[in-house]
Amino acid sequence: MGLESVLSEEIKKLGGENIKIAKRAVIYDGDLELLYKSNLYLRSAIRVLVGITSFEAKNEDELYKKAKEIDWFKYLKLNQTFAIDTNVTSDIFRHSKYVAYKVKDAIADKFTKAKGRRPNVNTYNPNAKFNVRIHNTSVEISLDSSGTSLHQRGYKVDSLDAPLSEVLAAGILLNTNFSEKEYFMDPMCGSGTLITEALMININMPPNFMREEFGFMNWTNYEDRMWKDIKENAKNSIIDPSIKFVGTDISRKAVFATKKNLSILPYGNDVIVNKKDFFKINKCQENSFIIMNPPYDIRLKENEITEFYKRIGDKLKQDCAPCDAWIFSGNIPALKQFGLKPAKKVKLMNGKLDAELRYFDIYS
Ligand SMILES: C[S@@+](CC[C@H](N)C(=O)[O-])C[C@H]1O[C@@H](n2cnc3c(N)ncnc32)[C@H](O)[C@@H]1O
């Protein structure tokens, strides 16, 4: 939520047509090639779904009946496996598992009636993964071309306690213009999600270049040649970084994780990663782009966390000016205690938590 316009821009650049922003989704038209490219290139998308049908259903029987009318044979063969994923926000359909059962029954019964047998369910690596989205009484059924969530980029080998989702980190960065600066700095880098995503944006590397599996690879119409050509093209379009990347963190474990994650990426070993307490940094590089996702630790007492955020604001003013500073946090009351006036605010969510991205233009 909150990244819809960023995502629609990405889709436009990729060549999507008839782009419409919906609630927590962007809808567009395109061919098979664009579908493959969407999975490879979209940084702020969690999954790419191909619409099958949409209808209204007022109860579970109606959902079952209408789901049974779908020509499932177009998407699934008898000897293939399938799975059903659901996103349900409705006062009528309260149990997403039950929604999944109803649609599964509709598919199974349709096959059994026509062919005497039915395809099996496989939740781990199905040939076809269907997505059922219900908002109140509106039902949308689609085919999930991504398989597992696209935040699983394939580069993360080490993770810490509170890492940002790669999709959210990329979406945050696409709200900024960090590539215009000479230095990119994350002084509380954790496992390095913001740096790795920023590096990939800067060198024009698709976010899912390292990922090996996508849902569409299990489809009968999978065009391996087309996919390989798209990847080859992407590989040849990777460029040298135009900025210096620096990541620091007070925790040795975090520094180790960031280095490990970066080491898999092109130019990842050129990133400077050090153990440092942000409050003890002498001076930041002048004219840096600084981004951080400070702890919003619920374990800390409220006054401690508020004081912590205030110290970050003071430190930025004293030792980092002039710079562009972007702070992302799920602790909005603490963000308000920053002691600086934000030039921009973007409302986002971190999982189920309300969060905000704030931009501070810090002068000397
Ligand atoms: C919410 S995590 C950052 C997560 C990171 N964005 C990621 O995706 O992995 C906050 C980080 O701030 C670091 N931190 C806390 N106090 C710090 C300080 N004084 N100086 C530097 N880093 C600090 C913690 O060690 C932790 O790794």
GROMACS .gro file of C-alpha atoms and ligand atoms in nm:
model
  391
    1MET     CA    1   0.000   0.000   0.000
    2GLY     CA    2   0.126   0.347  -0.093
    3LEU     CA    3   0.346   0.226  -0.378
    4GLU     CA    4   0.074   0.205  -0.642
    5SER     CA    5   0.184   0.518  -0.833
    6VAL     CA    6   0.550   0.416  -0.821
    7LEU     CA    7   0.453   0.075  -0.957
    8SER     CA    8   0.235   0.223  -1.231
    9GLU     CA    9   0.535   0.434  -1.344
   10GLU     CA   10   0.748   0.120  -1.359
   11ILE     CA   11   0.482  -0.056  -1.566
   12LYS     CA   12   0.457   0.242  -1.803
   13LYS     CA   13   0.834   0.234  -1.863
   14LEU     CA   14   0.814  -0.139  -1.934
   15GLY     CA   15   0.546  -0.086  -2.200
   16GLY     CA   16   0.223  -0.175  -2.018
   17GLU     CA   17  -0.099  -0.041  -2.170
   18ASN     CA   18  -0.429   0.081  -2.026
   19ILE     CA   19  -0.270   0.122  -1.684
   20LYS     CA   20  -0.516   0.172  -1.400
   21ILE     CA   21  -0.437   0.218  -1.033
   22ALA     CA   22  -0.654   0.004  -0.805
   23LYS     CA   23  -0.651  -0.061  -0.431
   24ARG     CA   24  -0.310  -0.211  -0.353
   25ALA     CA   25  -0.277  -0.312  -0.715
   26VAL     CA   26  -0.211  -0.179  -1.062
   27ILE     CA   27  -0.403  -0.324  -1.356
   28TYR     CA   28  -0.265  -0.319  -1.711
   29ASP     CA   29  -0.266  -0.495  -2.047
   30GLY     CA   30   0.023  -0.669  -2.216
   31ASP     CA   31   0.142  -0.982  -2.395
   32LEU     CA   32   0.342  -1.285  -2.278
   33GLU     CA   33   0.671  -1.102  -2.326
   34LEU     CA   34   0.554  -0.819  -2.102
   35LEU     CA   35   0.441  -1.075  -1.845
   36TYR     CA   36   0.791  -1.224  -1.831
   37LYS     CA   37   0.950  -0.879  -1.823
   38SER     CA   38   0.712  -0.770  -1.545
   39ASN     CA   39   0.833  -1.055  -1.326
   40LEU     CA   40   1.196  -0.981  -1.400
   41TYR     CA   41   1.195  -0.601  -1.392
   42LEU     CA   42   0.922  -0.471  -1.161
   43ARG     CA   43   1.087  -0.362  -0.838
   44SER     CA   44   0.778  -0.260  -0.643
   45ALA     CA   45   0.544  -0.549  -0.733
   46ILE     CA   46   0.484  -0.843  -0.501
   47ARG     CA   47   0.327  -1.065  -0.765
   48VAL     CA   48   0.207  -1.042  -1.124
   49LEU     CA   49  -0.138  -1.189  -1.173
   50VAL     CA   50  -0.314  -1.267  -1.500
   51GLY     CA   51  -0.685  -1.200  -1.471
   52ILE     CA   52  -0.917  -1.495  -1.548
   53THR     CA   53  -1.254  -1.356  -1.445
   54SER     CA   54  -1.434  -1.136  -1.196
   55PHE     CA   55  -1.785  -1.160  -1.055
   56GLU     CA   56  -2.005  -1.077  -0.758
   57ALA     CA   57  -2.081  -1.342  -0.494
   58LYS     CA   58  -2.298  -1.289  -0.190
   59ASN     CA   59  -2.226  -1.620  -0.021
   60GLU     CA   60  -2.006  -1.928  -0.042
   61ASP     CA   61  -2.254  -2.126  -0.255
   62GLU     CA   62  -2.260  -1.850  -0.511
   63LEU     CA   63  -1.879  -1.836  -0.506
   64TYR     CA   64  -1.864  -2.213  -0.569
   65LYS     CA   65  -2.125  -2.200  -0.850
   66LYS     CA   66  -1.963  -1.910  -1.034
   67ALA     CA   67  -1.613  -2.051  -0.988
   68LYS     CA   68  -1.739  -2.378  -1.141
   69GLU     CA   69  -1.850  -2.194  -1.454
   70ILE     CA   70  -1.485  -2.104  -1.533
   71ASP     CA   71  -1.325  -2.301  -1.816
   72TRP     CA   72  -1.051  -2.443  -1.591
   73PHE     CA   73  -0.932  -2.678  -1.867
   74LYS     CA   74  -0.773  -2.374  -2.032
   75TYR     CA   75  -0.537  -2.329  -1.737
   76LEU     CA   76  -0.486  -2.676  -1.596
   77LYS     CA   77  -0.436  -3.030  -1.730
   78LEU     CA   78  -0.552  -3.343  -1.553
   79ASN     CA   79  -0.202  -3.462  -1.471
   80GLN     CA   80  -0.090  -3.120  -1.343
   81THR     CA   81  -0.101  -2.985  -0.989
   82PHE     CA   82  -0.251  -2.662  -0.859
   83ALA     CA   83  -0.270  -2.440  -0.552
   84ILE     CA   84  -0.494  -2.157  -0.441
   85ASP     CA   85  -0.385  -1.836  -0.276
   86THR     CA   86  -0.637  -1.591  -0.129
   87ASN     CA   87  -0.655  -1.224  -0.033
   88VAL     CA   88  -0.986  -1.165   0.142
   89THR     CA   89  -1.121  -0.842   0.294
   90SER     CA   90  -1.492  -0.899   0.342
   91ASP     CA   91  -1.758  -0.906   0.611
   92ILE     CA   92  -1.927  -1.196   0.433
   93PHE     CA   93  -1.628  -1.414   0.351
   94ARG     CA   94  -1.451  -1.422   0.685
   95HIS     CA   95  -1.230  -1.727   0.644
   96SER     CA   96  -0.982  -1.714   0.362
   97LYS     CA   97  -0.907  -2.086   0.400
   98TYR     CA   98  -1.275  -2.166   0.341
   99VAL     CA   99  -1.272  -1.948   0.028
  100ALA     CA  100  -0.975  -2.151  -0.097
  101TYR     CA  101  -1.162  -2.478  -0.023
  102LYS     CA  102  -1.469  -2.361  -0.216
  103VAL     CA  103  -1.271  -2.270  -0.525
  104LYS     CA  104  -1.065  -2.589  -0.498
  105ASP     CA  105  -1.391  -2.789  -0.484
  106ALA     CA  106  -1.523  -2.603  -0.788
  107ILE     CA  107  -1.211  -2.698  -0.987
  108ALA     CA  108  -1.210  -3.058  -0.860
  109ASP     CA  109  -1.582  -3.112  -0.928
  110LYS     CA  110  -1.560  -2.960  -1.275
  111PHE     CA  111  -1.276  -3.200  -1.368
  112THR     CA  112  -1.432  -3.507  -1.205
  113LYS     CA  113  -1.760  -3.450  -1.390
  114ALA     CA  114  -1.591  -3.404  -1.729
  115LYS     CA  115  -1.298  -3.646  -1.701
  116GLY     CA  116  -1.372  -3.882  -1.413
  117ARG     CA  117  -1.060  -3.766  -1.226
  118ARG     CA  118  -0.917  -3.441  -1.094
  119PRO     CA  119  -0.577  -3.272  -1.074
  120ASN     CA  120  -0.400  -3.284  -0.737
  121VAL     CA  121  -0.323  -2.996  -0.506
  122ASN     CA  122   0.044  -2.913  -0.448
  123THR     CA  123   0.107  -2.609  -0.234
  124TYR     CA  124   0.487  -2.609  -0.272
  125ASN     CA  125   0.553  -2.616  -0.643
  126PRO     CA  126   0.224  -2.630  -0.833
  127ASN     CA  127   0.198  -2.613  -1.212
  128ALA     CA  128  -0.075  -2.353  -1.175
  129LYS     CA  129  -0.125  -2.123  -0.880
  130PHE     CA  130  -0.460  -1.944  -0.876
  131ASN     CA  131  -0.523  -1.626  -0.681
  132VAL     CA  132  -0.866  -1.543  -0.541
  133ARG     CA  133  -0.907  -1.180  -0.429
  134ILE     CA  134  -1.229  -1.090  -0.254
  135HIS     CA  135  -1.321  -0.741  -0.147
  136ASN     CA  136  -1.669  -0.741   0.016
  137THR     CA  137  -1.868  -0.926  -0.252
  138SER     CA  138  -1.639  -0.863  -0.552
  139VAL     CA  139  -1.441  -1.167  -0.653
  140GLU     CA  140  -1.143  -1.167  -0.887
  141ILE     CA  141  -0.982  -1.492  -0.992
  142SER     CA  142  -0.643  -1.488  -1.159
  143LEU     CA  143  -0.344  -1.698  -1.245
  144ASP     CA  144  -0.031  -1.616  -1.048
  145SER     CA  145   0.258  -1.585  -1.291
  146SER     CA  146   0.515  -1.519  -1.019
  147GLY     CA  147   0.473  -1.825  -0.796
  148THR     CA  148   0.634  -1.720  -0.470
  149SER     CA  149   0.636  -1.351  -0.376
  150LEU     CA  150   0.868  -1.137  -0.587
  151HIS     CA  151   1.041  -1.003  -0.276
  152GLN     CA  152   1.235  -1.328  -0.288
  153ARG     CA  153   1.495  -1.187  -0.524
  154GLY     CA  154   1.746  -1.467  -0.489
  155TYR     CA  155   2.033  -1.254  -0.356
  156LYS     CA  156   1.960  -1.257   0.016
  157VAL     CA  157   2.173  -1.517   0.188
  158ASP     CA  158   2.178  -1.361   0.533
  159SER     CA  159   1.898  -1.191   0.718
  160LEU     CA  160   1.863  -1.024   1.057
  161ASP     CA  161   1.576  -0.951   1.294
  162ALA     CA  162   1.382  -0.672   1.124
  163PRO     CA  163   1.480  -0.661   0.759
  164LEU     CA  164   1.277  -0.453   0.518
  165SER     CA  165   1.099  -0.636   0.243
  166GLU     CA  166   1.300  -0.599  -0.078
  167VAL     CA  167   0.985  -0.480  -0.257
  168LEU     CA  168   0.922  -0.212   0.004
  169ALA     CA  169   1.288  -0.105   0.004
  170ALA     CA  170   1.284  -0.069  -0.375
  171GLY     CA  171   0.953   0.120  -0.359
  172ILE     CA  172   1.099   0.359  -0.099
  173LEU     CA  173   1.401   0.424  -0.319
  174LEU     CA  174   1.188   0.485  -0.626
  175ASN     CA  175   1.025   0.769  -0.434
  176THR     CA  176   1.363   0.944  -0.415
  177ASN     CA  177   1.620   1.058  -0.672
  178PHE     CA  178   1.926   0.913  -0.503
  179SER     CA  179   2.113   0.853  -0.828
  180GLU     CA  180   2.161   1.230  -0.866
  181LYS     CA  181   2.398   1.240  -0.568
  182GLU     CA  182   2.759   1.128  -0.552
  183TYR     CA  183   2.736   0.936  -0.224
  184PHE     CA  184   2.467   0.699  -0.104
  185MET     CA  185   2.481   0.625   0.265
  186ASP     CA  186   2.276   0.400   0.492
  187PRO     CA  187   2.419   0.448   0.843
  188MET     CA  188   2.187   0.187   0.999
  189CYS     CA  189   2.203  -0.064   0.718
  190GLY     CA  190   2.097  -0.384   0.900
  191SER     CA  191   2.120  -0.664   0.642
  192GLY     CA  192   2.164  -0.404   0.368
  193THR     CA  193   1.832  -0.424   0.186
  194LEU     CA  194   1.825  -0.053   0.098
  195ILE     CA  195   2.182  -0.057  -0.032
  196THR     CA  196   2.142  -0.374  -0.237
  197GLU     CA  197   1.819  -0.249  -0.396
  198ALA     CA  198   1.976   0.093  -0.461
  199LEU     CA  199   2.283  -0.064  -0.619
  200MET     CA  200   2.065  -0.272  -0.850
  201ILE     CA  201   1.864   0.036  -0.953
  202ASN     CA  202   2.181   0.233  -1.015
  203ILE     CA  203   2.348  -0.032  -1.232
  204ASN     CA  204   2.024  -0.102  -1.418
  205MET     CA  205   2.009  -0.461  -1.296
  206PRO     CA  206   1.660  -0.614  -1.285
  207PRO     CA  207   1.564  -0.696  -0.924
  208ASN     CA  208   1.481  -1.056  -1.002
  209PHE     CA  209   1.777  -1.131  -1.222
  210MET     CA  210   1.920  -1.379  -0.970
  211ARG     CA  211   1.589  -1.552  -0.904
  212GLU     CA  212   1.564  -1.887  -1.076
  213GLU     CA  213   1.201  -1.987  -1.041
  214PHE     CA  214   0.882  -1.816  -1.149
  215GLY     CA  215   0.529  -1.953  -1.165
  216PHE     CA  216   0.501  -1.907  -1.543
  217MET     CA  217   0.787  -2.155  -1.594
  218ASN     CA  218   0.549  -2.433  -1.490
  219TRP     CA  219   0.286  -2.339  -1.748
  220THR     CA  220   0.238  -2.545  -2.062
  221ASN     CA  221   0.282  -2.232  -2.279
  222TYR     CA  222   0.623  -2.151  -2.123
  223GLU     CA  223   0.854  -2.002  -2.388
  224ASP     CA  224   1.203  -2.079  -2.267
  225ARG     CA  225   1.371  -1.909  -2.565
  226MET     CA  226   1.180  -1.587  -2.505
  227TRP     CA  227   1.273  -1.588  -2.134
  228LYS     CA  228   1.641  -1.651  -2.210
  229ASP     CA  229   1.647  -1.366  -2.465
  230ILE     CA  230   1.488  -1.128  -2.213
  231LYS     CA  231   1.748  -1.223  -1.953
  232GLU     CA  232   2.035  -1.195  -2.197
  233ASN     CA  233   1.918  -0.848  -2.294
  234ALA     CA  234   1.893  -0.749  -1.929
  235LYS     CA  235   2.245  -0.878  -1.861
  236ASN     CA  236   2.386  -0.672  -2.146
  237SER     CA  237   2.214  -0.360  -2.014
  238ILE     CA  238   2.387  -0.363  -1.674
  239ILE     CA  239   2.606  -0.052  -1.640
  240ASP     CA  240   2.880   0.069  -1.401
  241PRO     CA  241   2.762   0.239  -1.081
  242SER     CA  242   2.751   0.617  -1.103
  243ILE     CA  243   2.771   0.669  -0.726
  244LYS     CA  244   2.964   0.545  -0.424
  245PHE     CA  245   2.770   0.331  -0.181
  246VAL     CA  246   2.844   0.324   0.190
  247GLY     CA  247   2.670   0.118   0.457
  248THR     CA  248   2.742   0.124   0.828
  249ASP     CA  249   2.579  -0.027   1.133
  250ILE     CA  250   2.656  -0.052   1.501
  251SER     CA  251   2.617  -0.429   1.490
  252ARG     CA  252   2.897  -0.654   1.367
  253LYS     CA  253   2.640  -0.915   1.265
  254ALA     CA  254   2.462  -0.659   1.047
  255VAL     CA  255   2.786  -0.558   0.876
  256PHE     CA  256   2.864  -0.922   0.807
  257ALA     CA  257   2.514  -0.986   0.665
  258THR     CA  258   2.526  -0.677   0.440
  259LYS     CA  259   2.867  -0.775   0.303
  260LYS     CA  260   2.752  -1.130   0.241
  261ASN     CA  261   2.434  -1.022   0.061
  262LEU     CA  262   2.619  -0.765  -0.150
  263SER     CA  263   2.896  -1.003  -0.246
  264ILE     CA  264   2.662  -1.191  -0.480
  265LEU     CA  265   2.578  -0.880  -0.683
  266PRO     CA  266   2.783  -0.717  -0.958
  267TYR     CA  267   2.987  -0.433  -0.801
  268GLY     CA  268   2.865  -0.548  -0.459
  269ASN     CA  269   3.222  -0.589  -0.332
  270ASP     CA  270   3.293  -0.223  -0.418
  271VAL     CA  271   3.042  -0.107  -0.157
  272ILE     CA  272   3.208   0.019   0.162
  273VAL     CA  273   3.056  -0.154   0.463
  274ASN     CA  274   3.183  -0.082   0.814
  275LYS     CA  275   3.088  -0.124   1.176
  276LYS     CA  276   3.014   0.223   1.314
  277ASP     CA  277   2.792   0.392   1.564
  278PHE     CA  278   2.609   0.661   1.367
  279PHE     CA  279   2.636   0.904   1.658
  280LYS     CA  280   3.015   0.868   1.659
  281ILE     CA  281   3.068   0.938   1.289
  282ASN     CA  282   3.293   1.247   1.263
  283LYS     CA  283   3.146   1.397   0.947
  284CYS     CA  284   2.929   1.254   0.671
  285GLN     CA  285   3.052   1.291   0.312
  286GLU     CA  286   2.937   1.629   0.189
  287ASN     CA  287   2.629   1.637  -0.031
  288SER     CA  288   2.536   1.278   0.044
  289PHE     CA  289   2.210   1.102  -0.003
  290ILE     CA  290   2.140   0.951   0.339
  291ILE     CA  291   1.866   0.698   0.391
  292MET     CA  292   1.792   0.500   0.702
  293ASN     CA  293   1.543   0.274   0.861
  294PRO     CA  294   1.617   0.323   1.230
  295PRO     CA  295   1.497   0.071   1.485
  296TYR     CA  296   1.139   0.138   1.593
  297ASP     CA  297   1.186  -0.112   1.860
  298ILE     CA  298   0.883  -0.188   2.066
  299ARG     CA  299   1.117  -0.329   2.328
  300LEU     CA  300   1.252   0.021   2.397
  301LYS     CA  301   1.051   0.245   2.623
  302GLU     CA  302   0.861   0.523   2.448
  303ASN     CA  303   1.075   0.808   2.585
  304GLU     CA  304   1.394   0.622   2.491
  305ILE     CA  305   1.288   0.572   2.131
  306THR     CA  306   1.170   0.934   2.102
  307GLU     CA  307   1.505   1.051   2.238
  308PHE     CA  308   1.685   0.819   1.994
  309TYR     CA  309   1.503   0.974   1.695
  310LYS     CA  310   1.571   1.324   1.824
  311ARG     CA  311   1.942   1.241   1.843
  312ILE     CA  312   1.936   1.122   1.480
  313GLY     CA  313   1.785   1.457   1.374
  314ASP     CA  314   2.048   1.651   1.575
  315LYS     CA  315   2.333   1.443   1.435
  316LEU     CA  316   2.216   1.496   1.077
  317LYS     CA  317   2.200   1.873   1.134
  318GLN     CA  318   2.536   1.895   1.308
  319ASP     CA  319   2.755   1.659   1.108
  320CYS     CA  320   2.588   1.573   0.779
  321ALA     CA  321   2.472   1.906   0.634
  322PRO     CA  322   2.423   1.969   0.352
  323CYS     CA  323   2.253   1.643   0.258
  324ASP     CA  324   1.930   1.482   0.147
  325ALA     CA  325   1.806   1.267   0.434
  326TRP     CA  326   1.526   1.013   0.400
  327ILE     CA  327   1.399   0.829   0.706
  328PHE     CA  328   1.162   0.534   0.689
  329SER     CA  329   0.999   0.420   1.009
  330GLY     CA  330   0.704   0.232   1.146
  331ASN     CA  331   0.717   0.447   1.459
  332ILE     CA  332   0.530   0.759   1.343
  333PRO     CA  333   0.511   0.927   1.688
  334ALA     CA  334   0.891   0.895   1.717
  335LEU     CA  335   0.936   1.032   1.363
  336LYS     CA  336   0.740   1.338   1.470
  337GLN     CA  337   0.999   1.406   1.739
  338PHE     CA  338   1.276   1.436   1.487
  339GLY     CA  339   1.318   1.807   1.547
  340LEU     CA  340   1.330   1.883   1.175
  341LYS     CA  341   1.053   1.981   0.938
  342PRO     CA  342   1.003   1.724   0.661
  343ALA     CA  343   0.993   1.854   0.305
  344LYS     CA  344   0.798   1.546   0.199
  345LYS     CA  345   0.602   1.265   0.363
  346VAL     CA  346   0.490   0.939   0.202
  347LYS     CA  347   0.247   0.710   0.383
  348LEU     CA  348   0.337   0.346   0.348
  349MET     CA  349   0.294   0.019   0.533
  350ASN     CA  350   0.555  -0.215   0.669
  351GLY     CA  351   0.376  -0.547   0.681
  352LYS     CA  352   0.066  -0.469   0.881
  353LEU     CA  353   0.223  -0.165   1.048
  354ASP     CA  354   0.150   0.195   0.939
  355ALA     CA  355   0.477   0.352   0.838
  356GLU     CA  356   0.607   0.672   0.687
  357LEU     CA  357   0.890   0.784   0.465
  358ARG     CA  358   1.004   1.139   0.542
  359TYR     CA  359   1.240   1.357   0.345
  360PHE     CA  360   1.452   1.626   0.512
  361ASP     CA  361   1.644   1.877   0.305
  362ILE     CA  362   1.932   1.951   0.540
  363TYR     CA  363   2.120   2.278   0.480
  364SER     CA  364   2.452   2.385   0.623
  365LIG     C1  365   1.535  -0.175   1.151
  365LIG     S1  366   1.702  -0.220   1.140
  365LIG     C2  367   1.747  -0.180   0.975
  365LIG     C3  368   1.703  -0.290   0.882
  365LIG     C4  369   1.756  -0.271   0.741
  365LIG     N1  370   1.689  -0.163   0.674
  365LIG     C5  371   1.740  -0.402   0.665
  365LIG     O1  372   1.666  -0.406   0.566
  365LIG     O2  373   1.798  -0.503   0.705
  365LIG     C6  374   1.785  -0.096   1.230
  365LIG     C7  375   1.936  -0.109   1.237
  365LIG     O3  376   1.988   0.002   1.306
  365LIG     C8  377   2.108  -0.040   1.370
  365LIG     N2  378   2.144   0.060   1.472
  365LIG     C9  379   2.084   0.087   1.591
  365LIG     N3  380   2.146   0.185   1.656
  365LIG    C10  381   2.250   0.225   1.577
  365LIG    C11  382   2.351   0.323   1.588
  365LIG     N4  383   2.362   0.400   1.695
  365LIG     N5  384   2.439   0.336   1.486
  365LIG    C12  385   2.434   0.256   1.379
  365LIG     N6  386   2.340   0.160   1.363
  365LIG    C13  387   2.249   0.146   1.459
  365LIG    C14  388   2.071  -0.177   1.425
  365LIG     O4  389   2.187  -0.252   1.452
  365LIG    C15  390   1.985  -0.233   1.310
  365LIG     O5  391   2.064  -0.312   1.225
   0.00000   0.00000   0.00000
